[in-house]
Amino acid sequence: MPDRSRTRDLSEVPDPDLLARIAQGELGALGVLYDRYERDVRRVVARLASSSADIDDVVQNTFLEVLRAAAGYDGRPNARPWLIGLGVTQIRRDRRSVSRLAARLAAWAREPASPPTSPEESAVTSARAARLRRAFEALSTKKREVVVLVTLEGLSGEEVARVLDVPVATVWTRLHHARKELSHAMSQEES
Amino acid sequence: MTHGPCKRGWEVEAFEDGRLSDRDRASFERHMEGCAHCRTATSRLRELGKLLESLPAGERTDLERRRARASLLARANETTIGRDGRRSSRWIALALVPAMALVLFLVARTWPRTPTGTVASTPTASVTAVAPTVAAPLFEVADVDHADYVAERADGVSRVALRSGSASFHVEHVKPGARFLVVVPDGEVEVRGTRFVVEVAAGRTRSVVVSEGVVAVRVSGFEGVLRAGERWPQSPAVSATAAPSAAPPPASPLSPSARTALGPAASETSPSPGSRFAEAMGAYTGGDYGEAERRFIAFARDFPTDTRVEDAMFLLADARARRGDGVGAREAARAYLRRFPGGLRAQEAARLANAPSPP
Ligand SMILES: [Zn+2]
């Protein structure tokens, strides 16, 4: 932490310094961190949280958690994997809550047979996307986690292993089985 | 995703996920040139990856994002400062009240690495040792004008080193044995539970304005006590117009009559937006909402592109509400929301804008 003084423009401040400022209670720095990574965190939450989860709520809680966790930040130049890790923790916490489970069951009962599609998508593409979405939702939570973190967010095996607290080999095994299930589901529906 | 008839089929995923060594990758690339099975498996894997991108990602509009950001910062502010109902200082955007334990940890971890030459965390000789059992006072710092400061709480002492710019401070009751100090380049300001604004420019303290409580000032050879409504130096025009190289304004013996030196009589012809905003802020924190209203309006009119216009417009609405002018407050809050729909104070402004009319 070379200089902990306030400057007017925080947008150029590197991630580790930003987190050091947040640890000292500087809310402007939290705002900048939010600007940098909110989209990434939100995307992960949208894809991994249970269907009944309040995405906004989980994202907010993730950034509020930063206030507490910032002091323990390990100083890596890019805070994105760490933040995504905090997001995954919040998603798991959210999923565990009993009321969530009840709401999830209720939502499942109400859920339409096929998700809404955008007009830009061709019929074929959207049908395939809808199938993929069903197959993805049928995956176990553990498999969905590795698919999102590795395939969609591009985190390294080591980063994902740290986020999920499993050995790196487990990440690759889970991903292999997830892909197998997804491919199988897609080919089943096609035939 | 079966490995199929090719023995090297398992390498398709490893290749795509980037976990092959350079040598293995080159070798597998050569293999694929001659193996239709692995080529097909690779393109299927890529197709699956592309399809996965189509999964809903919870997109939303920029306006929604700005609103969520404002709400996050408001919640973080509450978390940091606490939900003490007695606090009336919600105008503070950038509050700085680190938890005691957290700061002790950080200081211990970072002090040895602090480069020499920074004013930052150098303890001043004037700080006397206090029993570590006394909690350092809680405080809030608000950036009034390009405040460059470092804050620390440790061993019963809260210390803010203000290097330049202007900042306003709100300090909760300082317990016996605890101290709150603002260290400025040419001295220090010690506090006993109060609100005040300090302005530093060119390595020299330009002004100290007290709106609540009592402050001991030891700056530029001056030593004395300021009470609510008093300022140093006495005339705001002197501090605002003095050349940076000029000698510090003479120390003035502060009598109860000094109170009248501040307030409506204060100069509005101060040249810099910073001092103009500080003056408006001084009136606001001093509870003179009529004067604050006048000054915030003048500030927004005279410096329409200044970043503090957002604060001025919100505080105008708040000052009116505090003065009991519900209609005026709603009008000002709506003007704020039109101009800063995703502003930091959007939530509070919306509350003011929708407040029920008084009977
Ligand atoms: Zn092959």
Coordinates of C-alpha atoms and ligand atoms in Angstrom, one line a residue:
Chain A
M1 CA 0.0 0.0 0.0
P2 CA 2.2 2.8 -1.2
D3 CA -0.1 5.7 -0.7
R4 CA -3.3 5.5 1.2
S5 CA -4.3 9.1 0.7
R6 CA -7.5 10.2 -1.0
T7 CA -7.3 11.5 -4.5
R8 CA -10.1 12.9 -6.5
D9 CA -10.1 10.4 -9.3
L10 CA -10.1 6.8 -8.1
S11 CA -10.8 5.3 -11.5
E12 CA -7.1 4.8 -12.2
V13 CA -6.3 3.2 -8.8
P14 CA -5.3 -0.5 -9.1
D15 CA -7.5 -3.2 -7.5
P16 CA -5.2 -3.9 -4.5
D17 CA -5.1 -0.2 -3.5
L18 CA -8.8 0.1 -4.1
L19 CA -9.3 -2.8 -1.6
A20 CA -6.9 -1.3 0.9
R21 CA -9.0 1.9 0.8
I22 CA -12.2 0.0 1.2
A23 CA -10.8 -1.8 4.2
Q24 CA -10.3 1.7 5.7
G25 CA -13.9 2.5 5.1
E26 CA -13.6 4.6 1.9
L27 CA -16.9 4.2 0.2
G28 CA -15.9 6.0 -3.0
A29 CA -13.4 3.1 -3.6
L30 CA -16.2 0.6 -3.2
G31 CA -18.2 2.5 -5.8
V32 CA -15.3 2.2 -8.2
L33 CA -14.9 -1.5 -7.5
Y34 CA -18.6 -1.9 -8.2
D35 CA -18.2 -0.1 -11.5
R36 CA -15.4 -2.4 -12.5
Y37 CA -16.8 -5.8 -11.6
E38 CA -20.5 -5.5 -11.0
R39 CA -21.4 -6.9 -14.4
D40 CA -19.1 -9.9 -13.9
V41 CA -20.5 -10.7 -10.5
R42 CA -24.1 -10.2 -11.7
R43 CA -23.6 -12.5 -14.6
V44 CA -22.3 -15.3 -12.4
V45 CA -25.1 -14.7 -9.9
A46 CA -27.8 -14.8 -12.6
R47 CA -26.5 -18.1 -13.9
L48 CA -25.7 -19.8 -10.6
A49 CA -28.3 -18.6 -8.2
S50 CA -31.5 -20.6 -7.7
S51 CA -34.3 -19.5 -9.9
S52 CA -36.2 -17.9 -7.0
A53 CA -33.2 -15.9 -5.8
D54 CA -33.3 -12.2 -5.8
I55 CA -30.3 -11.5 -8.1
D56 CA -30.0 -7.8 -7.1
D57 CA -30.0 -8.8 -3.4
V58 CA -27.2 -11.4 -3.9
V59 CA -25.1 -9.0 -5.9
Q60 CA -25.6 -6.3 -3.2
N61 CA -24.7 -8.7 -0.5
T62 CA -21.6 -9.7 -2.4
F63 CA -20.3 -6.1 -2.5
L64 CA -21.3 -5.5 1.1
E65 CA -19.2 -8.5 2.0
V66 CA -16.3 -6.7 0.4
L67 CA -16.4 -4.3 3.3
R68 CA -15.6 -7.1 5.7
A69 CA -13.3 -9.1 3.4
A70 CA -11.2 -6.3 1.9
A71 CA -8.7 -6.4 4.8
G72 CA -7.9 -10.0 4.0
Y73 CA -7.4 -9.4 0.2
D74 CA -4.3 -11.3 -0.9
G75 CA -3.1 -8.5 -3.2
R76 CA -3.4 -10.1 -6.6
P77 CA -3.4 -7.4 -9.2
N78 CA -6.8 -8.4 -10.6
A79 CA -9.6 -8.7 -8.0
R80 CA -12.1 -10.3 -10.4
P81 CA -11.7 -13.9 -9.5
W82 CA -11.7 -13.0 -5.8
L83 CA -15.0 -11.0 -6.2
I84 CA -16.5 -13.8 -8.2
G85 CA -15.5 -16.1 -5.3
L86 CA -17.4 -13.8 -2.8
G87 CA -20.3 -14.0 -5.2
V88 CA -20.3 -17.8 -5.2
T89 CA -20.2 -17.8 -1.4
Q90 CA -23.3 -15.5 -1.3
I91 CA -25.1 -17.7 -3.9
R92 CA -24.5 -20.7 -1.7
R93 CA -25.7 -18.9 1.4
D94 CA -28.8 -17.8 -0.4
R95 CA -29.4 -21.3 -1.7
R96 CA -29.1 -22.8 1.7
S97 CA -31.8 -20.6 3.3
V98 CA -34.9 -22.6 4.1
S99 CA -37.3 -19.9 2.9
R100 CA -35.5 -19.9 -0.4
L101 CA -36.1 -23.6 -0.8
A102 CA -39.8 -23.1 -0.3
A103 CA -39.9 -20.2 -2.7
R104 CA -37.9 -22.2 -5.2
L105 CA -40.4 -25.1 -5.1
A106 CA -43.2 -22.6 -5.6
A107 CA -41.4 -21.0 -8.5
W108 CA -40.7 -24.3 -10.0
A109 CA -44.4 -25.2 -9.9
R110 CA -45.3 -22.0 -11.7
E111 CA -42.5 -22.0 -14.2
P112 CA -43.5 -21.9 -17.8
A113 CA -42.6 -24.8 -20.0
S114 CA -40.2 -22.8 -22.2
P115 CA -38.4 -19.6 -21.4
P116 CA -39.2 -16.4 -23.4
T117 CA -37.1 -15.9 -26.4
S118 CA -35.9 -12.7 -28.0
P119 CA -37.2 -11.7 -31.5
E120 CA -33.7 -11.3 -32.9
E121 CA -33.0 -15.0 -32.5
S122 CA -33.9 -17.3 -35.3
A123 CA -36.3 -20.0 -34.4
V124 CA -33.7 -22.7 -34.7
T125 CA -31.1 -20.9 -32.6
S126 CA -33.6 -20.1 -29.9
A127 CA -34.9 -23.6 -29.8
R128 CA -31.4 -24.9 -29.3
A129 CA -30.7 -22.2 -26.7
A130 CA -33.8 -23.2 -24.9
R131 CA -32.8 -26.8 -24.9
L132 CA -29.4 -25.9 -23.7
R133 CA -30.9 -23.8 -20.9
R134 CA -33.0 -26.8 -19.8
A135 CA -30.0 -29.1 -19.8
F136 CA -28.0 -26.5 -17.9
E137 CA -30.6 -26.1 -15.3
A138 CA -30.8 -29.9 -14.9
L139 CA -27.1 -30.1 -14.0
S140 CA -26.1 -30.4 -10.4
T141 CA -25.0 -27.2 -8.6
K142 CA -21.4 -28.4 -8.5
K143 CA -21.4 -29.0 -12.3
R144 CA -23.1 -25.7 -13.0
E145 CA -20.4 -23.9 -11.0
V146 CA -17.5 -25.2 -13.0
V147 CA -19.3 -24.6 -16.3
V148 CA -20.0 -21.0 -15.4
L149 CA -16.6 -20.2 -13.8
V150 CA -14.4 -22.0 -16.4
T151 CA -16.3 -21.9 -19.6
L152 CA -18.2 -18.7 -19.3
E153 CA -16.0 -16.6 -17.0
G154 CA -12.7 -17.9 -18.2
L155 CA -11.2 -18.4 -14.8
S156 CA -8.2 -20.6 -14.6
G157 CA -8.4 -24.1 -13.0
E158 CA -6.4 -22.8 -10.1
E159 CA -8.6 -19.8 -9.6
V160 CA -11.8 -22.0 -9.7
A161 CA -10.2 -24.5 -7.3
R162 CA -9.6 -21.7 -4.9
V163 CA -13.1 -20.2 -5.2
L164 CA -14.8 -23.6 -4.8
D165 CA -12.2 -24.9 -2.3
V166 CA -11.6 -28.2 -4.2
P167 CA -8.5 -29.7 -5.8
V168 CA -7.8 -28.5 -9.4
A169 CA -8.3 -32.0 -10.7
T170 CA -11.8 -32.0 -9.3
V171 CA -12.6 -28.9 -11.3
W172 CA -11.6 -30.7 -14.5
T173 CA -13.4 -33.9 -13.6
R174 CA -16.6 -32.0 -12.8
L175 CA -16.3 -30.0 -16.0
H176 CA -15.8 -33.1 -18.1
H177 CA -18.9 -34.7 -16.6
A178 CA -20.9 -31.5 -17.0
R179 CA -20.0 -31.3 -20.7
K180 CA -20.9 -34.9 -21.2
E181 CA -24.3 -34.4 -19.7
L182 CA -25.0 -31.2 -21.7
S183 CA -24.0 -32.8 -25.0
H184 CA -26.0 -35.9 -24.2
A185 CA -29.1 -33.9 -23.4
M186 CA -28.7 -31.8 -26.5
S187 CA -28.4 -34.9 -28.8
Q188 CA -31.3 -36.6 -27.0
E189 CA -33.6 -33.7 -27.7
E190 CA -32.4 -33.4 -31.3
S191 CA -33.1 -37.0 -32.2
Chain B
M1 CA -18.4 -35.9 -24.8
T2 CA -17.1 -39.4 -25.1
H3 CA -13.5 -39.9 -26.1
G4 CA -14.7 -42.1 -28.9
P5 CA -12.5 -44.1 -31.1
C6 CA -9.4 -41.9 -30.8
K7 CA -6.9 -42.6 -27.9
R8 CA -6.1 -38.9 -27.7
G9 CA -9.7 -37.8 -27.5
W10 CA -9.4 -36.9 -23.8
E11 CA -6.9 -34.2 -24.9
V12 CA -9.6 -32.2 -26.7
E13 CA -11.0 -30.7 -23.5
A14 CA -7.5 -30.2 -22.0
F15 CA -6.5 -28.4 -25.2
E16 CA -9.6 -26.2 -25.2
D17 CA -9.3 -25.4 -21.5
G18 CA -5.6 -24.4 -22.0
R19 CA -4.2 -26.9 -19.5
L20 CA -1.7 -28.6 -21.9
S21 CA 1.9 -27.7 -21.7
D22 CA 3.3 -25.9 -24.8
R23 CA 4.9 -29.1 -26.0
D24 CA 1.7 -31.2 -25.6
R25 CA -0.3 -28.5 -27.2
A26 CA 1.9 -28.4 -30.3
S27 CA 1.9 -32.2 -30.4
F28 CA -1.9 -32.3 -30.2
E29 CA -2.3 -29.7 -32.9
R30 CA -0.3 -31.9 -35.2
H31 CA -2.4 -34.9 -34.2
M32 CA -5.6 -33.0 -35.0
E33 CA -4.5 -32.3 -38.6
G34 CA -4.8 -36.0 -39.3
C35 CA -7.6 -37.0 -36.9
A36 CA -11.1 -36.2 -38.0
H37 CA -12.6 -37.5 -34.8
C38 CA -10.6 -35.0 -32.6
R39 CA -11.4 -32.1 -35.0
T40 CA -15.1 -32.9 -34.8
A41 CA -15.0 -33.2 -31.0
T42 CA -13.2 -29.8 -30.8
S43 CA -15.7 -28.0 -33.0
R44 CA -18.6 -29.6 -31.0
L45 CA -17.0 -28.4 -27.7
R46 CA -16.7 -24.9 -29.1
E47 CA -20.3 -25.0 -30.3
L48 CA -21.4 -26.0 -26.8
G49 CA -19.3 -23.1 -25.3
K50 CA -20.9 -20.7 -27.7
L51 CA -24.4 -21.9 -26.9
L52 CA -23.7 -21.6 -23.2
E53 CA -23.0 -17.9 -23.8
S54 CA -26.7 -17.6 -24.6
L55 CA -27.7 -18.4 -21.0
P56 CA -29.5 -15.5 -19.4
A57 CA -27.0 -13.2 -17.7
G58 CA -29.3 -10.9 -15.7
E59 CA -28.7 -7.9 -18.0
R60 CA -30.2 -4.6 -17.0
T61 CA -30.2 -1.0 -18.0
D62 CA -27.6 1.6 -17.0
L63 CA -30.2 3.5 -15.0
E64 CA -31.0 0.4 -13.0
R65 CA -27.3 -0.2 -12.4
R66 CA -26.8 3.4 -11.2
R67 CA -29.7 3.1 -8.8
A68 CA -28.4 -0.2 -7.4
R69 CA -25.0 1.4 -7.0
A70 CA -26.4 4.3 -5.1
S71 CA -28.4 1.9 -2.9
L72 CA -25.3 -0.2 -2.3
L73 CA -23.3 2.8 -1.2
A74 CA -26.1 4.0 1.1
R75 CA -26.2 0.5 2.7
A76 CA -22.4 0.4 2.9
N77 CA -22.5 3.8 4.6
E78 CA -24.9 2.5 7.2
T79 CA -22.9 -0.6 7.7
T80 CA -19.7 1.4 8.2
I81 CA -21.1 4.2 10.4
G82 CA -23.7 2.2 12.2
R83 CA -27.4 2.8 12.4
D84 CA -27.2 5.3 15.2
G85 CA -30.5 7.2 15.1
R86 CA -29.0 10.2 16.7
R87 CA -26.8 10.9 13.8
S88 CA -28.1 13.7 11.6
S89 CA -25.2 13.7 9.2
R90 CA -26.6 11.8 6.3
W91 CA -25.2 14.4 4.0
I92 CA -21.8 12.8 4.3
A93 CA -21.1 10.8 1.1
L94 CA -17.7 9.5 1.8
A95 CA -17.7 8.6 5.4
L96 CA -14.6 7.1 6.9
V97 CA -15.1 5.2 10.1
P98 CA -13.1 2.1 10.0
A99 CA -13.7 -0.5 12.6
M100 CA -11.1 -0.4 15.3
A101 CA -9.8 -3.9 14.9
L102 CA -9.6 -3.6 11.2
V103 CA -7.4 -0.5 11.4
L104 CA -5.1 -2.0 14.0
F105 CA -4.6 -4.9 11.7
L106 CA -3.9 -2.7 8.7
V107 CA -1.6 -0.4 10.5
A108 CA 0.4 -3.3 11.9
R109 CA 0.6 -4.8 8.4
T110 CA 1.3 -1.8 6.4
W111 CA 3.3 0.6 8.5
P112 CA 6.6 -0.9 7.9
R113 CA 6.1 -0.7 4.2
T114 CA 5.0 2.9 4.2
P115 CA 7.6 4.7 2.1
T116 CA 9.5 7.4 3.9
G117 CA 8.8 10.9 3.0
T118 CA 5.0 10.7 3.1
V119 CA 3.3 12.8 5.7
A120 CA 0.7 10.1 5.8
S121 CA 1.1 7.9 8.8
T122 CA 3.9 9.6 10.7
P123 CA 2.9 10.1 14.2
T124 CA 3.4 13.6 15.4
A125 CA 5.4 14.5 18.4
S126 CA 2.4 16.1 20.0
V127 CA 0.6 12.9 20.4
T128 CA 0.9 11.6 23.9
A129 CA 0.6 8.0 24.8
V130 CA -2.8 6.9 26.1
A131 CA -4.0 3.7 27.6
P132 CA -4.8 1.3 24.8
T133 CA -8.1 0.4 26.5
V134 CA -9.7 3.7 25.5
A135 CA -11.5 3.4 22.2
A136 CA -10.4 6.0 19.6
P137 CA -13.2 8.4 18.8
L138 CA -15.5 7.6 16.0
F139 CA -15.6 10.3 13.3
E140 CA -16.7 11.1 9.8
V141 CA -14.8 13.0 7.2
A142 CA -16.5 14.6 4.2
D143 CA -14.5 15.8 1.2
V144 CA -15.5 19.5 0.8
D145 CA -12.9 20.4 -1.8
H146 CA -10.2 18.0 -3.2
A147 CA -9.4 16.8 0.3
D148 CA -6.2 14.8 0.4
Y149 CA -6.1 13.1 3.7
V150 CA -5.2 9.9 5.5
A151 CA -7.1 8.7 8.6
E152 CA -6.1 6.3 11.3
R153 CA -7.5 5.1 14.6
A154 CA -5.3 3.4 17.1
D155 CA -4.7 3.3 20.9
G156 CA -7.4 5.8 21.8
V157 CA -6.2 8.4 19.2
S158 CA -8.0 9.1 15.9
R159 CA -5.8 11.1 13.6
V160 CA -6.5 12.6 10.2
A161 CA -3.6 14.1 8.3
L162 CA -5.0 16.7 6.0
R163 CA -2.3 17.5 3.4
S164 CA -4.3 19.8 1.1
G165 CA -7.9 20.7 0.2
S166 CA -10.8 21.2 2.4
A167 CA -12.6 18.6 4.5
S168 CA -15.4 18.7 7.1
F169 CA -15.3 16.6 10.2
H170 CA -17.9 15.3 12.6
V171 CA -16.6 13.7 15.7
E172 CA -18.7 11.9 18.3
H173 CA -18.1 12.5 22.0
V174 CA -14.4 12.1 22.8
K175 CA -14.1 10.0 25.9
P176 CA -11.6 11.0 28.7
G177 CA -8.2 9.7 27.7
A178 CA -9.1 9.5 24.0
R179 CA -8.1 12.2 21.4
F180 CA -9.1 13.3 18.0
L181 CA -6.5 15.3 16.0
V182 CA -6.5 16.8 12.6
V183 CA -2.8 17.1 11.6
V184 CA -2.2 20.0 9.1
P185 CA 1.2 20.9 7.6
D186 CA 1.6 23.9 9.9
G187 CA 0.0 22.6 13.1
E188 CA -2.9 20.6 14.4
V189 CA -6.5 21.0 15.4
E190 CA -7.7 19.0 18.4
V191 CA -11.3 18.2 19.0
R192 CA -13.8 17.6 21.8
G193 CA -16.9 16.2 20.0
T194 CA -17.9 18.6 17.2
R195 CA -18.4 19.5 13.6
F196 CA -15.9 21.7 11.8
V197 CA -14.3 22.4 8.4
V198 CA -10.6 22.7 7.8
E199 CA -9.1 24.1 4.6
V200 CA -5.4 23.6 3.7
A201 CA -3.7 25.1 0.6
A202 CA -0.1 25.4 -0.4
G203 CA 1.1 23.7 2.8
R204 CA -0.7 26.2 5.0
T205 CA -4.0 26.1 6.9
R206 CA -6.4 28.7 5.4
S207 CA -9.3 28.3 7.7
V208 CA -11.0 26.4 10.5
V209 CA -14.7 26.8 10.8
V210 CA -16.5 25.3 13.8
S211 CA -20.2 24.6 13.6
E212 CA -20.7 22.5 16.7
G213 CA -18.8 21.9 19.9
V214 CA -15.3 23.1 20.9
V215 CA -12.0 22.9 19.0
A216 CA -8.5 23.6 20.2
V217 CA -6.4 25.1 17.4
R218 CA -2.6 25.2 17.3
V219 CA -1.8 26.4 13.8
S220 CA 0.8 28.8 12.3
G221 CA 1.8 30.2 15.7
F222 CA -1.8 30.7 16.8
E223 CA -3.0 28.8 19.9
G224 CA -6.6 29.2 21.0
V225 CA -10.0 27.6 21.4
L226 CA -12.8 28.0 18.9
R227 CA -16.5 27.5 19.8
A228 CA -19.5 26.8 17.7
G229 CA -20.0 29.6 15.2
E230 CA -16.4 30.8 15.4
R231 CA -13.7 30.6 12.8
W232 CA -10.0 31.1 12.3
P233 CA -8.9 33.4 10.9
Q234 CA -11.8 35.7 11.8
S235 CA -12.7 37.0 8.4
P236 CA -13.4 34.4 5.7
A237 CA -12.5 37.0 3.0
V238 CA -8.9 37.2 4.3
S239 CA -8.4 33.4 4.0
A240 CA -10.0 33.2 0.6
T241 CA -8.1 36.1 -1.0
A242 CA -4.7 35.8 0.7
A243 CA -1.9 34.8 -1.6
P244 CA -0.4 31.4 -0.9
S245 CA 2.9 32.9 -0.1
A246 CA 1.5 35.6 2.2
A247 CA 2.1 35.5 5.9
P248 CA -0.6 33.7 7.8
P249 CA -3.5 35.9 9.0
P250 CA -2.9 37.3 12.4
A251 CA -4.1 35.2 15.3
S252 CA -7.2 36.7 16.7
P253 CA -8.3 36.5 20.3
L254 CA -11.6 34.8 20.0
S255 CA -14.3 36.3 22.1
P256 CA -18.1 35.5 22.1
S257 CA -18.4 38.4 19.6
A258 CA -16.4 36.4 17.1
R259 CA -19.6 34.3 16.6
T260 CA -21.1 37.1 14.6
A261 CA -18.1 37.0 12.2
L262 CA -19.5 33.9 10.7
G263 CA -22.9 33.4 9.0
P264 CA -24.9 35.8 6.9
A265 CA -22.1 38.3 6.9
A266 CA -19.6 35.9 5.4
S267 CA -18.4 37.0 2.0
E268 CA -20.0 35.5 -1.1
T269 CA -17.4 37.0 -3.3
S270 CA -14.8 34.3 -2.4
P271 CA -13.2 33.4 -5.7
S272 CA -12.8 29.7 -5.6
P273 CA -15.7 27.2 -5.8
G274 CA -14.0 25.3 -3.0
S275 CA -14.3 28.1 -0.5
R276 CA -17.8 29.0 -1.7
F277 CA -18.9 25.4 -1.2
A278 CA -17.2 25.3 2.2
E279 CA -19.1 28.4 3.2
A280 CA -22.4 26.9 2.2
M281 CA -21.5 23.7 4.0
G282 CA -20.5 25.7 7.1
A283 CA -23.9 27.3 7.2
Y284 CA -25.6 24.0 6.7
T285 CA -23.6 22.1 9.3
G286 CA -24.0 25.1 11.6
G287 CA -27.8 24.8 11.4
D288 CA -28.3 28.1 9.5
Y289 CA -30.5 26.5 6.9
G290 CA -31.8 29.7 5.4
E291 CA -28.3 30.9 4.8
A292 CA -27.2 27.5 3.5
E293 CA -30.1 27.5 1.1
R294 CA -29.1 30.9 -0.3
R295 CA -25.5 29.7 -0.7
F296 CA -26.2 26.4 -2.3
I297 CA -28.4 28.1 -4.9
A298 CA -25.7 30.6 -5.6
F299 CA -23.1 27.8 -5.8
A300 CA -25.1 25.8 -8.3
R301 CA -25.8 29.0 -10.3
D302 CA -22.2 30.2 -10.4
F303 CA -20.5 26.9 -10.9
P304 CA -22.9 24.8 -13.0
T305 CA -20.3 22.3 -14.1
D306 CA -18.6 21.7 -10.7
T307 CA -18.9 18.2 -9.5
R308 CA -20.2 19.4 -6.1
V309 CA -23.4 20.8 -7.8
E310 CA -24.9 17.3 -7.1
D311 CA -24.2 17.8 -3.4
A312 CA -25.4 21.4 -3.5
M313 CA -28.7 20.5 -5.1
F314 CA -29.4 17.7 -2.7
L315 CA -28.4 19.7 0.4
L316 CA -30.6 22.6 -0.8
A317 CA -33.6 20.2 -0.7
D318 CA -32.5 18.9 2.7
A319 CA -31.9 22.4 4.1
R320 CA -35.4 23.4 3.0
A321 CA -36.9 20.3 4.6
R322 CA -35.1 21.1 7.8
R323 CA -36.4 24.6 7.7
G324 CA -39.9 23.3 7.5
D325 CA -40.4 24.3 3.8
G326 CA -41.9 21.1 2.6
V327 CA -43.1 22.5 -0.8
G328 CA -39.7 24.0 -1.5
A329 CA -37.9 20.8 -0.4
R330 CA -40.0 18.7 -2.8
E331 CA -39.3 21.0 -5.6
A332 CA -35.6 21.0 -5.0
A333 CA -35.5 17.2 -4.6
R334 CA -37.3 16.8 -7.9
A335 CA -34.9 19.2 -9.6
Y336 CA -32.1 17.0 -8.2
L337 CA -33.7 13.8 -9.5
R338 CA -34.2 15.2 -12.9
R339 CA -30.5 16.2 -13.2
F340 CA -29.0 13.2 -11.3
P341 CA -31.5 10.3 -11.7
G342 CA -28.9 7.8 -10.6
G343 CA -27.1 10.1 -8.2
L344 CA -25.6 9.1 -4.9
R345 CA -28.5 10.7 -3.0
A346 CA -31.2 9.6 -5.4
Q347 CA -32.9 7.5 -2.8
E348 CA -33.0 10.2 -0.2
A349 CA -34.0 12.7 -2.8
A350 CA -36.9 10.5 -3.9
R351 CA -38.0 10.3 -0.3
L352 CA -38.0 14.1 0.0
A353 CA -39.7 14.5 -3.4
N354 CA -42.5 12.2 -2.3
A355 CA -42.9 13.5 1.2
P356 CA -46.6 14.2 2.0
S357 CA -47.6 17.8 2.1
P358 CA -48.0 19.3 5.5
P359 CA -51.7 19.8 6.5
Ligands
ZN1 ZN -7.7 -38.0 -32.3

